[in-house]
mmCIF file of C-alpha atoms in Angstrom:
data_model
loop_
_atom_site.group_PDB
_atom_site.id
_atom_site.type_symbol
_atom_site.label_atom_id
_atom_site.label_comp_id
_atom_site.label_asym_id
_atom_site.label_seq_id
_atom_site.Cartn_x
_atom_site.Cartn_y
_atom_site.Cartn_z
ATOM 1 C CA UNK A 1 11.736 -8.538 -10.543
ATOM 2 C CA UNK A 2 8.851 -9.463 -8.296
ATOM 3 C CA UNK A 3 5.411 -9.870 -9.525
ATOM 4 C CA UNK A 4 2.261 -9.707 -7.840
ATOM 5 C CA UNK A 5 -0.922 -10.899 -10.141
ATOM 6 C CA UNK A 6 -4.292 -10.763 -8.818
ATOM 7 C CA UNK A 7 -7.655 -11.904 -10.267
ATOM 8 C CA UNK A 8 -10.203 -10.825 -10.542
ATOM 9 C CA UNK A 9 -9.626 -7.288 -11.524
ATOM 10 C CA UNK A 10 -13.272 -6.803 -10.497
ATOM 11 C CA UNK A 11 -16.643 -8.896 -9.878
ATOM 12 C CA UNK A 12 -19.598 -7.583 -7.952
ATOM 13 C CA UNK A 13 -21.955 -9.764 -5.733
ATOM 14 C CA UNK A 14 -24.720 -10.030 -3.791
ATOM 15 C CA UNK A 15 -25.361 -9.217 0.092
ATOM 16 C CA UNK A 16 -24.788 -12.968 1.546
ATOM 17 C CA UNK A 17 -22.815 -14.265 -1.188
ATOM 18 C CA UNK A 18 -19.493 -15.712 -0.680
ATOM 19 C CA UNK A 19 -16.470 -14.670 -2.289
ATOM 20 C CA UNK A 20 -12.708 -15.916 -2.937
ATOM 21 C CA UNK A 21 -10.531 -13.628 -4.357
ATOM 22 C CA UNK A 22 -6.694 -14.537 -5.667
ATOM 23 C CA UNK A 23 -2.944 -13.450 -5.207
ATOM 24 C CA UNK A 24 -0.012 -15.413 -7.262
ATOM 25 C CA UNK A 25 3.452 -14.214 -6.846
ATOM 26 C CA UNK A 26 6.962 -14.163 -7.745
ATOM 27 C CA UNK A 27 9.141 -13.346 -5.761
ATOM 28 C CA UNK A 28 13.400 -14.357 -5.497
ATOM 29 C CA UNK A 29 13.230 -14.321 -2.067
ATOM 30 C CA UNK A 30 9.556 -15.077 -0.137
ATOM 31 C CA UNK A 31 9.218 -14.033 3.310
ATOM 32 C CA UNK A 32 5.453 -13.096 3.608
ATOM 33 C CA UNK A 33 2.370 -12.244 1.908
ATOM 34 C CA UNK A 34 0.260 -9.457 3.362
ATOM 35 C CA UNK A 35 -3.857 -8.130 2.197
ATOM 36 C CA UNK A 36 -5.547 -5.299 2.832
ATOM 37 C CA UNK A 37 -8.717 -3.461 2.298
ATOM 38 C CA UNK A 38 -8.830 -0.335 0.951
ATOM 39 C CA UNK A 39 -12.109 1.793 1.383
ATOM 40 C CA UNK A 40 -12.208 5.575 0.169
ATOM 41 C CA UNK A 41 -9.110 6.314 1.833
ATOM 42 C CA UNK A 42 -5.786 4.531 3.553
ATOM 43 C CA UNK A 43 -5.205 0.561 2.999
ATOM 44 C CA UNK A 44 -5.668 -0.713 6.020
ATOM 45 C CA UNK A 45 -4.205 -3.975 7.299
ATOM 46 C CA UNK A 46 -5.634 -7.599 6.707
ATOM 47 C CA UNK A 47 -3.598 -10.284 7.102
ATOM 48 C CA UNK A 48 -0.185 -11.388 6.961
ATOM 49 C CA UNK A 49 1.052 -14.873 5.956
ATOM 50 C CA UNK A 50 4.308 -16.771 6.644
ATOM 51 C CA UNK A 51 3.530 -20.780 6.726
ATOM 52 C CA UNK A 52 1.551 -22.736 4.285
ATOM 53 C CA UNK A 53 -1.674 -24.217 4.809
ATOM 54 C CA UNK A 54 -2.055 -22.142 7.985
ATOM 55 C CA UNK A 55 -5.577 -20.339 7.888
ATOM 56 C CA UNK A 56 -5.796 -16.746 8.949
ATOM 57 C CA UNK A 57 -9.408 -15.744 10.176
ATOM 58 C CA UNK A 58 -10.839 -12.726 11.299
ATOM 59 C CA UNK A 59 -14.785 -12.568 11.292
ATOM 60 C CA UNK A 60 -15.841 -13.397 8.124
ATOM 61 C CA UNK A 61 -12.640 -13.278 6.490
ATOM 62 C CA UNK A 62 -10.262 -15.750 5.698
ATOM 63 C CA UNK A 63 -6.779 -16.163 3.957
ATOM 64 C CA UNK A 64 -4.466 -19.107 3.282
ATOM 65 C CA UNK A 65 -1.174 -19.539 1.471
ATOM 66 C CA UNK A 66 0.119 -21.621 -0.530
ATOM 67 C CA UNK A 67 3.892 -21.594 -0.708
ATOM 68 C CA UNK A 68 4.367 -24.399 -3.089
ATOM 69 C CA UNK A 69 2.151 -23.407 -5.648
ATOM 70 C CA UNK A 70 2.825 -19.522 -5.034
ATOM 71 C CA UNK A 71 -0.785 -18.252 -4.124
ATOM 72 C CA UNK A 72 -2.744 -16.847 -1.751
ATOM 73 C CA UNK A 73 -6.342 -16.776 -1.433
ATOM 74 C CA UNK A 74 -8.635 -14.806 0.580
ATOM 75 C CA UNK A 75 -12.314 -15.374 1.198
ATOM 76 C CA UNK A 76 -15.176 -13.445 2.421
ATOM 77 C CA UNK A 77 -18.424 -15.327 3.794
ATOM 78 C CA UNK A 78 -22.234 -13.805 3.938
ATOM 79 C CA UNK A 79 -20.663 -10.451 2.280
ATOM 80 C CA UNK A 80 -22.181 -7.351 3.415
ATOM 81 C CA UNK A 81 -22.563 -4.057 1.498
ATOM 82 C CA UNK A 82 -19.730 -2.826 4.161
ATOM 83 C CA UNK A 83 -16.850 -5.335 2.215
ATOM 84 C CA UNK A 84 -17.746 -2.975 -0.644
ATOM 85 C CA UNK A 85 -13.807 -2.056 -1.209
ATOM 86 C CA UNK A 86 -10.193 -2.737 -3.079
ATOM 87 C CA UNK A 87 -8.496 -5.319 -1.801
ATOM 88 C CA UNK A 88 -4.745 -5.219 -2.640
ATOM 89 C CA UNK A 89 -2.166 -8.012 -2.155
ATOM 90 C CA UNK A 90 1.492 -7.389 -1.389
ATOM 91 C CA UNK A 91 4.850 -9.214 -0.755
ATOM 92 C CA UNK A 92 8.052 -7.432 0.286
ATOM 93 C CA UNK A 93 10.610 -6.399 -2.152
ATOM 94 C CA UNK A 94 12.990 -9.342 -2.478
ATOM 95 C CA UNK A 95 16.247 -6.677 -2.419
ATOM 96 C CA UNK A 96 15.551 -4.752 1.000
ATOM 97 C CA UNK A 97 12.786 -6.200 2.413
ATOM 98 C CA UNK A 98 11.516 -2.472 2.900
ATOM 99 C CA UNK A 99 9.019 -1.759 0.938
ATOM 100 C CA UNK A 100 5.510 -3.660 0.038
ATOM 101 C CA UNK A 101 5.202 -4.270 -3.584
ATOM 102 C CA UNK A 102 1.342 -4.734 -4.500
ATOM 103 C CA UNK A 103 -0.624 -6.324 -6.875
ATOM 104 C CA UNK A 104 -3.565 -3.893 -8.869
ATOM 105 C CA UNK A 105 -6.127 -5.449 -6.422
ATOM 106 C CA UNK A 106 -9.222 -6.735 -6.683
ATOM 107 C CA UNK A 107 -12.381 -4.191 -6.682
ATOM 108 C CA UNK A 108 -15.314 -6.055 -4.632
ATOM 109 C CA UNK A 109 -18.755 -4.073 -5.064
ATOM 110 C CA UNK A 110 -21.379 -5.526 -2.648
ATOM 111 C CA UNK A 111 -25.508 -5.347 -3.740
ATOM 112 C CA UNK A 112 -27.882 -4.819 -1.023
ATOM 113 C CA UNK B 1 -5.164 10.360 17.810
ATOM 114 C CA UNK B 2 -4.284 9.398 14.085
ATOM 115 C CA UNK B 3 -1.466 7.184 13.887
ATOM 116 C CA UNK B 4 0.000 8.443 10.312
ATOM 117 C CA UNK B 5 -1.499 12.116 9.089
ATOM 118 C CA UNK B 6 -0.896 14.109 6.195
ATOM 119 C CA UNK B 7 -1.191 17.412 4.910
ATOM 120 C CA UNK B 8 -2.723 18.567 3.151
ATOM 121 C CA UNK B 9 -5.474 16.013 2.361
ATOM 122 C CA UNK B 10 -6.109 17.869 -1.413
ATOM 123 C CA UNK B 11 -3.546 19.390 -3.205
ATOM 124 C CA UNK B 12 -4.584 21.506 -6.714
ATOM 125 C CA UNK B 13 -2.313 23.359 -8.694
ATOM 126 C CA UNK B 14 -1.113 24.606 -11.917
ATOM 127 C CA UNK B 15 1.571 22.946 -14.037
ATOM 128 C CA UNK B 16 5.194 24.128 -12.777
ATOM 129 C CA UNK B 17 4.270 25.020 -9.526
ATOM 130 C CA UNK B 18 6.079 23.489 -6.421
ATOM 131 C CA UNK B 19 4.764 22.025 -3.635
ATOM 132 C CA UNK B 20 5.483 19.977 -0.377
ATOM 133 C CA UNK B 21 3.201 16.781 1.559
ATOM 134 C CA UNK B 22 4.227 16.455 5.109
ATOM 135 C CA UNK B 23 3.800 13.681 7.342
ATOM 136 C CA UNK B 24 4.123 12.303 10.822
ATOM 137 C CA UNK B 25 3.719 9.080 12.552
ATOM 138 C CA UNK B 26 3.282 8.876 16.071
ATOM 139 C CA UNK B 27 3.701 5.416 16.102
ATOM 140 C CA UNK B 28 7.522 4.976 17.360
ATOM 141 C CA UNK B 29 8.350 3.650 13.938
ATOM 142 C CA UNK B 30 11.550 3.589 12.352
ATOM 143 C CA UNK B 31 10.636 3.289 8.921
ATOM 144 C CA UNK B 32 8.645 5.475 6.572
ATOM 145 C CA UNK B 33 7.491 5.608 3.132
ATOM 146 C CA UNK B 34 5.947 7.253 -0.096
ATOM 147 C CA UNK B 35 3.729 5.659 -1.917
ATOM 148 C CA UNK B 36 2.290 6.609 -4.970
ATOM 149 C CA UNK B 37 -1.286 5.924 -6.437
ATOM 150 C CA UNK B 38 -2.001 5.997 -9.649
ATOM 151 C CA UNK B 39 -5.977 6.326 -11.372
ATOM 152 C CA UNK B 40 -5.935 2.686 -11.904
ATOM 153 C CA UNK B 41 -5.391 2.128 -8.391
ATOM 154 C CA UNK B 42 -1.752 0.528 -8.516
ATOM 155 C CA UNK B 43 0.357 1.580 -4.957
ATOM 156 C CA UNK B 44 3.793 1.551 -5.830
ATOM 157 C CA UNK B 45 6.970 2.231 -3.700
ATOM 158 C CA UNK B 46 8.684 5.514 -4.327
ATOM 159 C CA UNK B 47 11.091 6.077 -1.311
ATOM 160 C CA UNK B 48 11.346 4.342 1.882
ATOM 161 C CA UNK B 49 13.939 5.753 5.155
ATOM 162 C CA UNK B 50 15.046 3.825 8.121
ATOM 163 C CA UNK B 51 15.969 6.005 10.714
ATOM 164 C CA UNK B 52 16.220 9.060 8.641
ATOM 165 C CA UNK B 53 18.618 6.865 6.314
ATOM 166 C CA UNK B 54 17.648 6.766 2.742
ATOM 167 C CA UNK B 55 16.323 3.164 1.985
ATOM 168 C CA UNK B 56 14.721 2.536 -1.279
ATOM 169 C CA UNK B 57 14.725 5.325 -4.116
ATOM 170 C CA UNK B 58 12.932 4.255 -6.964
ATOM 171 C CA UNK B 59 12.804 5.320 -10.277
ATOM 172 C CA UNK B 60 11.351 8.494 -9.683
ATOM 173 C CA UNK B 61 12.293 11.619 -11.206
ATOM 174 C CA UNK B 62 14.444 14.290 -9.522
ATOM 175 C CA UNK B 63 11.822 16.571 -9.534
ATOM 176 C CA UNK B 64 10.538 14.613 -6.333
ATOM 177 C CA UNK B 65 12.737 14.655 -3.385
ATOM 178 C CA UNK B 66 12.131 12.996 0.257
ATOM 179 C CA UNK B 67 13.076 14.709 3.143
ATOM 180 C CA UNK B 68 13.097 13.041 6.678
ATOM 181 C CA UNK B 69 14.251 15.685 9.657
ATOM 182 C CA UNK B 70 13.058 12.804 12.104
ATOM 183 C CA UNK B 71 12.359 9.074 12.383
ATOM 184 C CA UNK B 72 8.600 10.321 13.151
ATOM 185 C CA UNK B 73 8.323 13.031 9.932
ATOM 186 C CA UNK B 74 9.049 12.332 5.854
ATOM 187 C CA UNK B 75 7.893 15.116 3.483
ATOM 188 C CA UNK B 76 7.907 15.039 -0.091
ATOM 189 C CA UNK B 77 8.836 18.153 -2.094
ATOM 190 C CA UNK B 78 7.865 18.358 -5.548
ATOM 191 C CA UNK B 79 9.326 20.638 -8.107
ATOM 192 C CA UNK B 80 8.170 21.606 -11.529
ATOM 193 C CA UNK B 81 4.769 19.578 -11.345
ATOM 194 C CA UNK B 82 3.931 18.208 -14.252
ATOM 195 C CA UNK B 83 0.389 16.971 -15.483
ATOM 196 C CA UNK B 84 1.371 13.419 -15.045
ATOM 197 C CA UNK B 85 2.146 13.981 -11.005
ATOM 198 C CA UNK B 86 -1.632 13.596 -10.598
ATOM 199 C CA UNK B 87 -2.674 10.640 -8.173
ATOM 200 C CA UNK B 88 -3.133 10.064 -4.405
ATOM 201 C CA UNK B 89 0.077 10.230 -2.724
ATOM 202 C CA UNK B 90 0.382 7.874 0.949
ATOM 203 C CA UNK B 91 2.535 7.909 3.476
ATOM 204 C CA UNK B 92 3.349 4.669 5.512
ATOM 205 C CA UNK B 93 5.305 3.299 8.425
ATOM 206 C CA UNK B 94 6.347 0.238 9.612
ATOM 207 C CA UNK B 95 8.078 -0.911 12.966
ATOM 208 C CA UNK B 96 11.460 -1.303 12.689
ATOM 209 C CA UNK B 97 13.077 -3.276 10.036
ATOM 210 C CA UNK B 98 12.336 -4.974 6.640
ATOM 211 C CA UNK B 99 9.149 -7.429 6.326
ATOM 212 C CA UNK B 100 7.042 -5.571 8.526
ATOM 213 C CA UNK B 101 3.481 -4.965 7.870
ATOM 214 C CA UNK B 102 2.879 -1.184 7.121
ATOM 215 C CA UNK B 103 0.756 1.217 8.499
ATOM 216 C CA UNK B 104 -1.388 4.217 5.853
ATOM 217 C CA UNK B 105 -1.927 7.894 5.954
ATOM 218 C CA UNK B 106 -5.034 8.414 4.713
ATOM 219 C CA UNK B 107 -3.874 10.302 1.428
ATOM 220 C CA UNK B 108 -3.513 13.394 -0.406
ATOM 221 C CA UNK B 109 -5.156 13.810 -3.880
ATOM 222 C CA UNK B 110 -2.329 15.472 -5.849
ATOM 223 C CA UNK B 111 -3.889 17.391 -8.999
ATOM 224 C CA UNK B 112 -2.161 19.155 -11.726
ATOM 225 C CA UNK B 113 -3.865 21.389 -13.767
#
């Protein structure tokens, strides 16, 4: 069965600080690794990642993969109270391929 | 115009009762899904269709049961709530086929009283 683990469960941190947060997985059959951010409402799309080593970067965020070693890590420079959020990490179901399956996420609480 | 919608965005009603979620995506997608979110925040899969075609059907009890008239609608019918059917329900949809990133609804709080 695949297996998503992600740590922390929570941690909360200052305006401006910088933050990494971590996906391991297990999966039969890897084909990506995906993140999002989820606010109040609907998850809404991060990143996906294919290759190793290959940095993703939007803004201030950042994720890289690591296919040998089975992680992912995604950081977050000068935070802002607006990164306040879940952030949820996800790999497709080995079997179909169709659905996501997701990790508990990380809960990221930014202080002004 | 809002890619993925749901209705209704709250749901509240009384153990036994039946109700249904509908959804659209106006996205040209050919795949939709239920997702189901419990209080701790954990997303899991509970049915996916490809072009109206049945996909994924996880372990989910009968009482819940998919219905996709369209590659653009999937509603979810539940029968005989139960107290334990309480969490935020999402829709999704993704492009075409498997491996594809997936678009959200934005929700609807299920709660059983």
């Amino acid at each position: 069965e695949d297996k998503v683990v992600q740590s922390p469960l929570s941690l909360v941190v200052h305006e401006g600080d910088t933050v990494t947060l971590n996906c391991s997985y297990e999966v039969t059959n890897f084909r990506s690794l995906l993140w999002y951010k989820q606010e109040k409402k609907a998850p809404t799309f991060l990143f996906m990642l294919t290759s190793s080593g290959i940095e993703k970067k939007s803004g201030r965020l950042s994720s890289i993969l690591d296919k040998k070693e089975l992680f992912s890590i995604l950081n977050i420079t000068a935070t802002q109270t607006g990164d306040s959020a879940v952030y949820l990490c996800a790999v497709p179901d080995s079997n179909s391929g169709y659905a996501l399956n997701f990790g508990k996420g990380t809960s990221l609480l930014v202080t002004p | 115009d809002t890619a993925v919608s749901q209705t209704p965005k709250y749901l509240v009603t009384q153990m036994g009762n039946d109700k249904s979620i509908k959804c659209e995506q106006n996205l040209g997608h050919d795949t939709m899904y239920w997702y189901k979110q419990d209080s701790k925040k954990f997303l899991k899969i509970m049915f996916s269709y490809n072009n109206k075609e049945l996909i994924i059907n996880e372990t989910v009890p009968n009482r819940f049961s998919p219905k996709s008239p369209d590659k653009a609608h999937l509603n979810l019918h539940i029968n005989s709530l139960e107290l334990g059917d309480s969490a935020v329900y999402f829709c999704a949809s993704s492009r075409s086929g498997p491996f594809e990133k997936l678009f959200f609804g934005s929700g609807t709080q299920l709660s059983v009283l």
